[in-house]
Coordinates of C-alpha atoms and ligand atoms in Angstrom, one line a residue:
X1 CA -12.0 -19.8 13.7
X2 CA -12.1 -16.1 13.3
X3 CA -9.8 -16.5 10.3
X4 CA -12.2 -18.2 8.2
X5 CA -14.2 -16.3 4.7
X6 CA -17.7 -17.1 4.8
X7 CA -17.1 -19.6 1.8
X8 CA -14.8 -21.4 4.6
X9 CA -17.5 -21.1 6.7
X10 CA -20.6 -22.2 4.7
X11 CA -18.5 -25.8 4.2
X12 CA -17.2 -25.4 7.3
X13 CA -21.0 -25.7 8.9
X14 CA -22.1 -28.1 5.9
X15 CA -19.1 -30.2 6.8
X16 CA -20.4 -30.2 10.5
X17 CA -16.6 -29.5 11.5
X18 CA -18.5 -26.6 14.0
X19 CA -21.9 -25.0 15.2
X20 CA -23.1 -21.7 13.9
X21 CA -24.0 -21.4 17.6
X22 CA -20.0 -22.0 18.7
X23 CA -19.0 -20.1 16.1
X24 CA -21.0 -17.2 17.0
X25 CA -19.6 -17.2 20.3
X26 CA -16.5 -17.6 19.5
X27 CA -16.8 -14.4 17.5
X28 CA -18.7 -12.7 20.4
X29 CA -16.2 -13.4 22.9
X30 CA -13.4 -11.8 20.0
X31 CA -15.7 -8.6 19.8
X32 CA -15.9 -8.5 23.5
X33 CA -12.0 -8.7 23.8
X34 CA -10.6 -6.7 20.7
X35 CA -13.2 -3.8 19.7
X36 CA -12.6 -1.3 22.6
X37 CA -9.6 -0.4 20.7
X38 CA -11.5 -0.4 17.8
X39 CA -14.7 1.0 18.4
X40 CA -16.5 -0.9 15.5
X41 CA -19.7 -1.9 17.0
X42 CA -22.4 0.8 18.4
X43 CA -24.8 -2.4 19.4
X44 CA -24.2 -5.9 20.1
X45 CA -27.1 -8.1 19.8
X46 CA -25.5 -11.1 21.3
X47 CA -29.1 -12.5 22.5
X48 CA -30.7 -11.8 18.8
X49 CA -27.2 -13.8 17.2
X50 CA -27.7 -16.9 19.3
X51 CA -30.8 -17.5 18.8
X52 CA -30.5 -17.0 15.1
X53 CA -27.6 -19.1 14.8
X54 CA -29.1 -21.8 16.9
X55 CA -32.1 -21.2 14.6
X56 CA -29.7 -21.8 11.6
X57 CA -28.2 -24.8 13.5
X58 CA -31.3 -26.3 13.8
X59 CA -32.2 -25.5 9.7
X60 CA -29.2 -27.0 8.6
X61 CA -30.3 -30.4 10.8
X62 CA -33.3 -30.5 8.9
X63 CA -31.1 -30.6 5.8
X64 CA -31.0 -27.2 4.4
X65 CA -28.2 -25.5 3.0
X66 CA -27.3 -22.1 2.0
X67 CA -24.4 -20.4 1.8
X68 CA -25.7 -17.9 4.7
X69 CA -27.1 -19.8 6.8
X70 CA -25.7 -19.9 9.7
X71 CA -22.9 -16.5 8.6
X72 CA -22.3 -14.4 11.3
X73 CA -22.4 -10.6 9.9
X74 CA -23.7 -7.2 11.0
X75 CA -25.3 -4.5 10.1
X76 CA -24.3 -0.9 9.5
X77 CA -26.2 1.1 12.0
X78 CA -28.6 2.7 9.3
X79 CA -29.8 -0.2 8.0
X80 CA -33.1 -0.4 10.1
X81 CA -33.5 -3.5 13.0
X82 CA -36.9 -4.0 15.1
X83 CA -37.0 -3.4 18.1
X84 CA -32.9 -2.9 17.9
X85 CA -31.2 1.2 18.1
X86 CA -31.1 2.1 14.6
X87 CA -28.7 5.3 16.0
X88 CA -26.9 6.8 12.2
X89 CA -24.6 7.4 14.4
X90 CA -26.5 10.3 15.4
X91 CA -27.4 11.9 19.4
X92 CA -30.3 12.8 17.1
X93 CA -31.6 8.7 16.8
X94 CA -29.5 7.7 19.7
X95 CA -33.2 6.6 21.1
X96 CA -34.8 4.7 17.9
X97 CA -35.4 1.6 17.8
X98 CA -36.7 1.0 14.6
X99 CA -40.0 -0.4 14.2
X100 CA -39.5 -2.9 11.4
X101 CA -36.8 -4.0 9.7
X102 CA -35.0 -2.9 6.3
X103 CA -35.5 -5.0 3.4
X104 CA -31.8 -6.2 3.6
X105 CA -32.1 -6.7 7.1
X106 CA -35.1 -9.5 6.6
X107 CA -33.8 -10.4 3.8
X108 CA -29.8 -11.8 5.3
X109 CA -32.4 -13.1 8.3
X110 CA -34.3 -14.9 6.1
X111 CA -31.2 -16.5 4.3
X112 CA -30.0 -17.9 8.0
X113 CA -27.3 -14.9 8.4
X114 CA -26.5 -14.0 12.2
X115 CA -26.8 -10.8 13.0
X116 CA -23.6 -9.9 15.6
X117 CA -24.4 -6.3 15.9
X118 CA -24.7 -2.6 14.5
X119 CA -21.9 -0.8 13.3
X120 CA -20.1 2.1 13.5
X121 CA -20.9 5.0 10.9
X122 CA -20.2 8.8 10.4
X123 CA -23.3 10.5 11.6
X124 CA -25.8 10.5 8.5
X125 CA -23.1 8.6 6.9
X126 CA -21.9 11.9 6.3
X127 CA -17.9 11.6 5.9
X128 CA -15.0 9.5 4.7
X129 CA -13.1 8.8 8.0
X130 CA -15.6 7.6 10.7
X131 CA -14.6 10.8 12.9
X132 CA -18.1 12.2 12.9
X133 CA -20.1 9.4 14.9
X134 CA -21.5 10.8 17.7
X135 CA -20.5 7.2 19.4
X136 CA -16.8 8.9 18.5
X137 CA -14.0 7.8 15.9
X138 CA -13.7 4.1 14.7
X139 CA -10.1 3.1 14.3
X140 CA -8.3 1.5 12.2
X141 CA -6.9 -2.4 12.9
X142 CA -3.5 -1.4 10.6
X143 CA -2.8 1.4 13.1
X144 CA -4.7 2.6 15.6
X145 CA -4.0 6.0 15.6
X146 CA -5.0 6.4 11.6
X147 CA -8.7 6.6 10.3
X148 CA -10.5 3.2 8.6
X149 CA -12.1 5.6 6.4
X150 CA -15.9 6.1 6.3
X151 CA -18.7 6.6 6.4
X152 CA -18.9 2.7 6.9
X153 CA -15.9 2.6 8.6
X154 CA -16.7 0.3 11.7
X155 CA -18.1 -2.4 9.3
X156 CA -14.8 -2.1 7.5
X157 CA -13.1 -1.8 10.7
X158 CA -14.4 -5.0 12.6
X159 CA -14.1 -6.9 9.5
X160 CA -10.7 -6.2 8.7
X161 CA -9.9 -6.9 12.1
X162 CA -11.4 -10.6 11.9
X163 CA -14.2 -9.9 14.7
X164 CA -16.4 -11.4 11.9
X165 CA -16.2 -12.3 8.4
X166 CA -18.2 -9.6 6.6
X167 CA -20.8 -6.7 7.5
X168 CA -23.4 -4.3 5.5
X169 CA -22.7 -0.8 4.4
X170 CA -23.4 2.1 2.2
X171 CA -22.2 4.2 -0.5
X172 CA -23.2 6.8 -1.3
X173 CA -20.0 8.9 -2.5
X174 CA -17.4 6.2 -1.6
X175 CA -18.5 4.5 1.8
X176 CA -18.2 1.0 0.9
X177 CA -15.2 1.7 -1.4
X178 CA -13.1 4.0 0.2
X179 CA -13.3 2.3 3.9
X180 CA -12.2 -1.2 2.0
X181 CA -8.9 0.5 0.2
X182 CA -7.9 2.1 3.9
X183 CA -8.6 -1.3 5.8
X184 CA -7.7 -3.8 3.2
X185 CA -11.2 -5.6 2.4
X186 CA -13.3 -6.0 -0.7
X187 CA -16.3 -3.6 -1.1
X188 CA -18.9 -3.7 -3.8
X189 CA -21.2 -0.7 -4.5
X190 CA -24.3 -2.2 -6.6
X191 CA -25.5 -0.8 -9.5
X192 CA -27.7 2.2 -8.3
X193 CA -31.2 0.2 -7.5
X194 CA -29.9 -3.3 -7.2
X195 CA -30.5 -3.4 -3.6
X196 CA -33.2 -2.4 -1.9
X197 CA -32.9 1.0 0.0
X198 CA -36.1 0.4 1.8
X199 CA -35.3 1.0 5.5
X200 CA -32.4 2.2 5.1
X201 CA -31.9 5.9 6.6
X202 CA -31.8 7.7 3.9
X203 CA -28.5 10.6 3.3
X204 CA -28.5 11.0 -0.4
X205 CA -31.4 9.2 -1.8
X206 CA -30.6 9.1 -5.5
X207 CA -27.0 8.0 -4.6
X208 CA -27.4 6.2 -1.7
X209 CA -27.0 2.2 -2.2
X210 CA -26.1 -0.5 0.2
X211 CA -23.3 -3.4 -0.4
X212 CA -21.4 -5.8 1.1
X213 CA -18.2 -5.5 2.6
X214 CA -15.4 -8.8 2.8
X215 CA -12.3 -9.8 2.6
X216 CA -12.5 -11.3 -0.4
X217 CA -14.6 -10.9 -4.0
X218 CA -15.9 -14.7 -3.1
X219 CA -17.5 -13.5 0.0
X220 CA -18.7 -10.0 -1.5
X221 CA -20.6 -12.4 -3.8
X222 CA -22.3 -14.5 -1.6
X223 CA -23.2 -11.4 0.8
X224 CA -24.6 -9.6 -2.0
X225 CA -27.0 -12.7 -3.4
X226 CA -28.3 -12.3 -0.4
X227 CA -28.9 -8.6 -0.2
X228 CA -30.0 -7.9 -4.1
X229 CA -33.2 -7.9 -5.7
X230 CA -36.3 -6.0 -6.6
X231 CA -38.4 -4.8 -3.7
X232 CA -41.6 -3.2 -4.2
X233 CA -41.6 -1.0 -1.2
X234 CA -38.5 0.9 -2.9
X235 CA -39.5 2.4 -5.9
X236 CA -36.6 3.2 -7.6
X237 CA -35.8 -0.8 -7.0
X238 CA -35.0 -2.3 -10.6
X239 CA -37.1 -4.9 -11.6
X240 CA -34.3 -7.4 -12.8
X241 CA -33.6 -11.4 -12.2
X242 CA -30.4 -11.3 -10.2
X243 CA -27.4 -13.5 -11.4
X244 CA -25.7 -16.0 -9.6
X245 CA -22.8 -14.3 -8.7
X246 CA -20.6 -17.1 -7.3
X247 CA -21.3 -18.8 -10.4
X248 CA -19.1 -15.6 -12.3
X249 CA -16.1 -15.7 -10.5
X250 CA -14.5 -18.3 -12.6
X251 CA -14.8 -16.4 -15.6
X252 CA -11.2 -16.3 -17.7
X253 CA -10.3 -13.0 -17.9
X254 CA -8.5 -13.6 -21.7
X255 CA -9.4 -10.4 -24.0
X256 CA -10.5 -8.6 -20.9
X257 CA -10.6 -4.9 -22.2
X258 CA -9.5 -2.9 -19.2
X259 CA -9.5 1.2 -19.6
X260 CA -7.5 3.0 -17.3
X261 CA -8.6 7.2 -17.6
X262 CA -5.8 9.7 -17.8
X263 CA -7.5 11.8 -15.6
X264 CA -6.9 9.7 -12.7
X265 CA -3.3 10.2 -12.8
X266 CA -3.1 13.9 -11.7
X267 CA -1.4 15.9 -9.2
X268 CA -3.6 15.1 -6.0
X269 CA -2.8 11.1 -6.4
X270 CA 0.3 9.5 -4.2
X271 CA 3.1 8.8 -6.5
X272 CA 3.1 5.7 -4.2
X273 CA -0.5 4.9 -4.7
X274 CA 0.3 4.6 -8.7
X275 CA 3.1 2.6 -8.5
X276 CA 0.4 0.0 -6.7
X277 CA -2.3 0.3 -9.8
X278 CA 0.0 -0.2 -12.5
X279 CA 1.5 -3.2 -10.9
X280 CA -2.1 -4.4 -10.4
X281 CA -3.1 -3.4 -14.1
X282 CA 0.5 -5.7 -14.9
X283 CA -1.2 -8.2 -12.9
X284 CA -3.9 -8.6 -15.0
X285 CA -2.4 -8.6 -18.2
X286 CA -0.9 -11.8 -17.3
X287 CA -4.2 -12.9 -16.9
X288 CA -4.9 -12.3 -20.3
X289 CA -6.3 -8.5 -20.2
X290 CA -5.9 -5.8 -23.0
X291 CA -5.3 -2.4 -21.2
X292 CA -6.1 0.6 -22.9
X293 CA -5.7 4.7 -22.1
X294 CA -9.5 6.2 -21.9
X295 CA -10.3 9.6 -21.3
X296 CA -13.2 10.9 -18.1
X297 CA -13.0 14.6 -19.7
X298 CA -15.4 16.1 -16.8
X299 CA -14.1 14.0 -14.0
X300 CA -13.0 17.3 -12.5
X301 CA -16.3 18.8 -11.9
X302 CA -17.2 15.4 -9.7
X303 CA -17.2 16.3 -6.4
X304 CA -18.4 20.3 -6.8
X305 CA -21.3 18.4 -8.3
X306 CA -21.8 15.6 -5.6
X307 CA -21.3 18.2 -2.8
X308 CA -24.3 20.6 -3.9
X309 CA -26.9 17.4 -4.7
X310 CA -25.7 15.2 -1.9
X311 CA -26.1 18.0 0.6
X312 CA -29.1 19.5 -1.0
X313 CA -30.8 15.3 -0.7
X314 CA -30.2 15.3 2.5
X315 CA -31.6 18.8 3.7
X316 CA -34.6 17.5 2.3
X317 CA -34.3 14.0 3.9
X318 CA -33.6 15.4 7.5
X319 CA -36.0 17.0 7.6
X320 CA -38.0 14.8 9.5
X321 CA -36.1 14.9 12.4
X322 CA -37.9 17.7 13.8
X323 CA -38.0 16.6 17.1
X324 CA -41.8 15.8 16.8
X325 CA -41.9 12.5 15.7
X326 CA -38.4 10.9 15.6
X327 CA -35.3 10.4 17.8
X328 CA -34.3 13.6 20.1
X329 CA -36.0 16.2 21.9
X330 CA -35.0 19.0 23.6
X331 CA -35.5 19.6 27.1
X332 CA -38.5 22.0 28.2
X333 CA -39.0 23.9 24.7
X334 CA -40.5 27.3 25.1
X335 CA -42.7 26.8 21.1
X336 CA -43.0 25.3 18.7
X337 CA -39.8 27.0 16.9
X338 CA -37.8 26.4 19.9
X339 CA -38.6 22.6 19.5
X340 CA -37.5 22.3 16.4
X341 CA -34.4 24.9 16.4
X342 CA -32.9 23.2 19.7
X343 CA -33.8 19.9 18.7
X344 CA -31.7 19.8 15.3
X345 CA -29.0 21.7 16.9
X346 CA -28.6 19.8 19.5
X347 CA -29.5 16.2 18.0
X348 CA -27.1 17.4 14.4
X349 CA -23.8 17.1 14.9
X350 CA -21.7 19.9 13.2
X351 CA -20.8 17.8 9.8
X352 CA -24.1 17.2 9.5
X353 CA -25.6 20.9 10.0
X354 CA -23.0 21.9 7.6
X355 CA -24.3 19.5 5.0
X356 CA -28.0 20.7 5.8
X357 CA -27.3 24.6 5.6
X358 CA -24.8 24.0 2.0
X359 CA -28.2 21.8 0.5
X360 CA -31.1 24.1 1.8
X361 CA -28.9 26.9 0.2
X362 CA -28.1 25.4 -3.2
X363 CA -31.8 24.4 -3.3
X364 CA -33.2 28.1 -2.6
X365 CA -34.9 30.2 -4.6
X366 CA -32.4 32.4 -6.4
X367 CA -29.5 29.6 -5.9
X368 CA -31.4 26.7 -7.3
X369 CA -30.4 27.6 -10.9
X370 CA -27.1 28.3 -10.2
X371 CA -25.9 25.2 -8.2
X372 CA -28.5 22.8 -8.4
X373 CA -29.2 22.5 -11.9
X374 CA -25.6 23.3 -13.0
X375 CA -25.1 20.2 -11.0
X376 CA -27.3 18.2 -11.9
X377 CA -26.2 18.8 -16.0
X378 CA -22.7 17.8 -14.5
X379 CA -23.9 14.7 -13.5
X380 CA -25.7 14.0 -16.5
X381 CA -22.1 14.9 -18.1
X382 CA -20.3 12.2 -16.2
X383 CA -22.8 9.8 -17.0
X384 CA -22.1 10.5 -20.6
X385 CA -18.6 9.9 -20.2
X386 CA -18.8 6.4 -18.6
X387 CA -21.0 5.5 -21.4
X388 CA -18.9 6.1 -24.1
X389 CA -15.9 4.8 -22.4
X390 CA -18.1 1.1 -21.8
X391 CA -18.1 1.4 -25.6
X392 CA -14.6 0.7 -25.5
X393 CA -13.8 -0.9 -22.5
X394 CA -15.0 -3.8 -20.5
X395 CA -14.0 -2.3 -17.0
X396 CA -12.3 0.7 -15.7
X397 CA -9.4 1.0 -13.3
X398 CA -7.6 3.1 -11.4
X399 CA -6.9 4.0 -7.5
X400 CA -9.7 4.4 -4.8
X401 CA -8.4 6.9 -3.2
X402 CA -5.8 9.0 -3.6
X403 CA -4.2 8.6 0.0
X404 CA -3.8 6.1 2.3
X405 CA -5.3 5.8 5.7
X406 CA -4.5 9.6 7.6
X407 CA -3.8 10.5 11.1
X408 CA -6.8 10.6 13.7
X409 CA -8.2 14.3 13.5
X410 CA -6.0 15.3 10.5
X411 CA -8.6 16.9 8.3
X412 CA -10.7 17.5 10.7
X413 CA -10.1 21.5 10.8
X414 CA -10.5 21.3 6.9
X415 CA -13.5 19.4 5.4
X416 CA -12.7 20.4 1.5
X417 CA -9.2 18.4 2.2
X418 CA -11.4 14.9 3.7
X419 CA -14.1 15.9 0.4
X420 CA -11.3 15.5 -1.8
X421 CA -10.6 12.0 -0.9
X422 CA -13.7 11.2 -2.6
X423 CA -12.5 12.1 -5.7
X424 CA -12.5 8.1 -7.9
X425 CA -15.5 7.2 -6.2
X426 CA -19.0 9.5 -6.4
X427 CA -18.5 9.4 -10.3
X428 CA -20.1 5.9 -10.0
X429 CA -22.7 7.3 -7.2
X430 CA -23.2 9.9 -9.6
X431 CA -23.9 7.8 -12.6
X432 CA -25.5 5.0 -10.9
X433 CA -22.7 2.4 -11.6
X434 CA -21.3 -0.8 -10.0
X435 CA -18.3 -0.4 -8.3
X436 CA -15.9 -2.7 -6.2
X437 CA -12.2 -1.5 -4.1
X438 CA -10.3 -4.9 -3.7
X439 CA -6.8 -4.6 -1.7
X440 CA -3.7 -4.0 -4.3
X441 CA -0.7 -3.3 -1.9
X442 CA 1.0 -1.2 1.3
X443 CA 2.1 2.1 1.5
X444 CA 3.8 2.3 4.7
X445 CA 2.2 0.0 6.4
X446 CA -1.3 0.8 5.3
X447 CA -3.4 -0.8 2.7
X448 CA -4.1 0.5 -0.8
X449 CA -7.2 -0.5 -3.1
X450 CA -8.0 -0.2 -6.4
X451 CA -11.2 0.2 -8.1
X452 CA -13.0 -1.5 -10.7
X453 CA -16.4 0.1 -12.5
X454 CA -18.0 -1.6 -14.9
X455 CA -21.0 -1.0 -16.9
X456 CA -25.2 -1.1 -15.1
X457 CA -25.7 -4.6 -13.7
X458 CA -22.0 -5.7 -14.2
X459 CA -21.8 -6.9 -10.7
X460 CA -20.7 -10.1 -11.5
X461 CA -17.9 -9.0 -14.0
X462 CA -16.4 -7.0 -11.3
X463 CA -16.6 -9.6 -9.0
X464 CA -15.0 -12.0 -11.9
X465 CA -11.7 -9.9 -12.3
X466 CA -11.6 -9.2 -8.6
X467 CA -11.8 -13.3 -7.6
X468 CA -9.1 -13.8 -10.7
X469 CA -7.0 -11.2 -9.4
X470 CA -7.2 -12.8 -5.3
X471 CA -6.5 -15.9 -7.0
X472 CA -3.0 -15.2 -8.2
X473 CA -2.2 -12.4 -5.4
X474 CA -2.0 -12.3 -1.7
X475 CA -2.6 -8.6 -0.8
X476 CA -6.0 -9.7 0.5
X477 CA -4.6 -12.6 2.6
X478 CA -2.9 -9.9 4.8
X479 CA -3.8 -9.7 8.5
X480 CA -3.2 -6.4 10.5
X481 CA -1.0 -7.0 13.6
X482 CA -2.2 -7.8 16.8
X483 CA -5.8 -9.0 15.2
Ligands
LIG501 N1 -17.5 10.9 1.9 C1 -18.7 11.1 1.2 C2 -19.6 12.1 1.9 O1 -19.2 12.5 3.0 C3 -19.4 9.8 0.9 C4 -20.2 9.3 2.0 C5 -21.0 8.1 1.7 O2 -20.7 7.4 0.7 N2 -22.0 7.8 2.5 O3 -20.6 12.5 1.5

């Protein structure tokens, strides 16, 4: 049972061939067994999933249907739950339980999904290997002494390991993306503004947007019907009617124009790794794609840019753990100052206090000029870029990532090298874009993904070429051993 996509298990439950409720226990009893080698979940909430599943049992009696209802998923531990530890991953909200719930949260409830658990995260969803939770490292299914990549690495972790079909995450420089190439899932980044952000902790807020993460673009699209849409409590939530996204997957894919950018190509990029994409660019030229060579001239100045506004977001954002009125205080503070001082250093971990002293310098008077601005123009740069290339293309290609999976704790004494991996993915953070990773191949043993942008709103053409692609390859099918 813990094989089956949620598309296998919305007709499985229409079908009455099981019980949300049996299959929810099934799945419990597989977390209970299999994720202390994994470290995937920071919460269960096995009370909160059977009583929603025997909810959705009981819905579907009465004769409703819905591809959710009844799905068992969970939630990356930022996405806020009531009355359920909403951590980050942090020592700093290892005592929050959130008060309400985020707007992606009530809204997969209200759809009949079954909430399994919280999920695993680098602390502020600050990294790209899972190594910085303060609950420690997530690891990953295809070998467990290698990273699942992060920040939403214990989503991407448990789902890859079949201890449920699919979870939440967010991305906010890669964390959807880059944790489905190094586990072999399919992860979707919205178009910035396409799902709500409305309790969800924020890192990075202009960049910041949640997604679904799956094992296949079929499931991707059902997960994310039920998280998009306009929300008037989040303000930079776009007004727009959202498609029916499993009605695009059958889509032909004849005329297909599919740019693939030099620049992606570079020293820095796994010989091994390229071999993959152009086998999965061949791949779709059978289906009836044109491929053509675009150009991202200031792809280069990416992740300088992303790593002075990310940082210099989220200096502003943490603020408010100040040891006043969220999460951790320290013991017997002498003032005021001493509050606060001892309560960030010793509620931040050090990736996170790093991040906080790089933004509150870039933002400082003096500074601001110099590295904020410049980076902002950068951005604006990028954006330009992407645009004129949509002029020309329908979609752009090329790798995730630039590496497969590493060794537990190999970056760890060098956080440029781990920065680096980011290097295909903030463009589309940066530019607000849709983007999807879907699983193209091995290298030794560990999976590769390539990604797929495509122009604002373009959801459901990525999730087109991605189903097309699954349906005529079997990368995705592939189960890690021992799960
Ligand atoms: N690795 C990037 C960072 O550390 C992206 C993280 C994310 O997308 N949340 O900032």
């Amino acid at each position: 049972m813990h094989q089956l996509t949620l598309a296998e298990i919305a007709r499985g439950l229409a079908d009455k061939k099981f019980s949300s409720e049996e299959l929810t226990k099934v799945l419990l009893a597989r977390i209970a067994q299999l994720d202390p080698q994994l470290n995937s979940f920071i919460s269960l909430t096995e009370d909160l999933a059977l009583t929603q599943a025997k909810a959705a049992d009981a819905r579907r009696a009465n004769g409703e249907s819905g591809a959710l209802l009844g799905a068992p998923i969970a939630h990356k531990d930022l996405f806020c739950t009531q009355g359920i530890r909403t951590s980050c991953g942090s020592k700093m909200l290892d005592n929050f339980k959130a008060p309400y719930d985020a707007t992606v949260v009530a809204k997969l409830a209200a759809a009949g999904a079954v909430t399994l658990g919280k999920t695993n995260m680098d602390e502020f969803a600050m990294g790209s290997a899972n190594e910085s939770s303060y609950y420690g490292a997530v690891k990953n299914p295809w070998n467990l002494e290698y990273v699942p990549g992060g920040s939403s690495g214990g989503s991407a972790a448990a789902v890859a390991a079949r201890l449920l079909p699919a979870a939440t995450g967010t991305d906010t420089g890669g964390s959807i993306r880059q944790p489905a190439a190094l586990t072999n899932l399919t992860g979707l980044k919205p178009t910035y503004g396409r799902v709500s952000r409305w309790g969800m902790i924020a890192y990075a807020s202009s960049l910041d947007q949640g997604g679904p993460l799956a094992r296949t673009a079929e499931d991707c699209a059902i997960l994310l019907q039920g998280m998009a849409g306009f929300d008037p409590n989040d303000s930079t939530s776009i007004d727009e009617p959202v498609p029916d996204y499993s009605a695009s997957l059958n889509g032909s894919l004849q005329g297909l124009r599919i740019g693939v950018p030099k620049e992606y190509f570079g020293a820095g990029l796994d010989p091994r790794i390229a071999d993959l994409i152009h086998n999965s660019v061949k791949e779709l030229e059978k289906l009836g794609a044109v491929v053509k060579e675009i150009s991202l001239p200031n792809m280069q100045h990416a992740i300088p840019a992303y790593y002075v506004i990310a940082p210099a977001e989220a200096s502003s954002n943490l603020s408010r753990f100040d040891g006043v009125r969220f999460g951790y205080r320290c013991e017997n503070p002498v003032n005021l100052m001493d509050l606060y001082k001892r309560s960030r250093g010793e509620g931040f971990g050090p990736e996170v206090q790093r991040r906080i002293m790089v933004g509150a310098y870039a933002l400082s008077a003096g500074y601001y000029d110099a590295y904020y601005l410049k980076a902002q123009k950068i951005r604006r740069l990028i954006k330009n870029d992407f645009m004129a290339a949509f002029n020309e293309v329908d979609i752009i290609l090329g790798p995730t990532t630039p590496n497969p999976a590493w060794k537990l704790g190999a970056k760890n004494s060098d956080p440029v090298a781990a920065y680096l991996e980011d290097v295909y993915t903030i463009t589309a953070n940066l530019a607000g874009l849709p983007g999807l990773s879907m699983p193209a191949g091995f290298v030794d043993g560990l999976p590769v993904g390539v990604q797929l942008l495509a122009p604002y709103f373009q959801e459901g053409r990525l999730l087109n070429v991605a189903h097309q692609y699954q349906l005529h390859t079997d990368w995705h099918t592939r189960t890690p051993t021992g799960f």
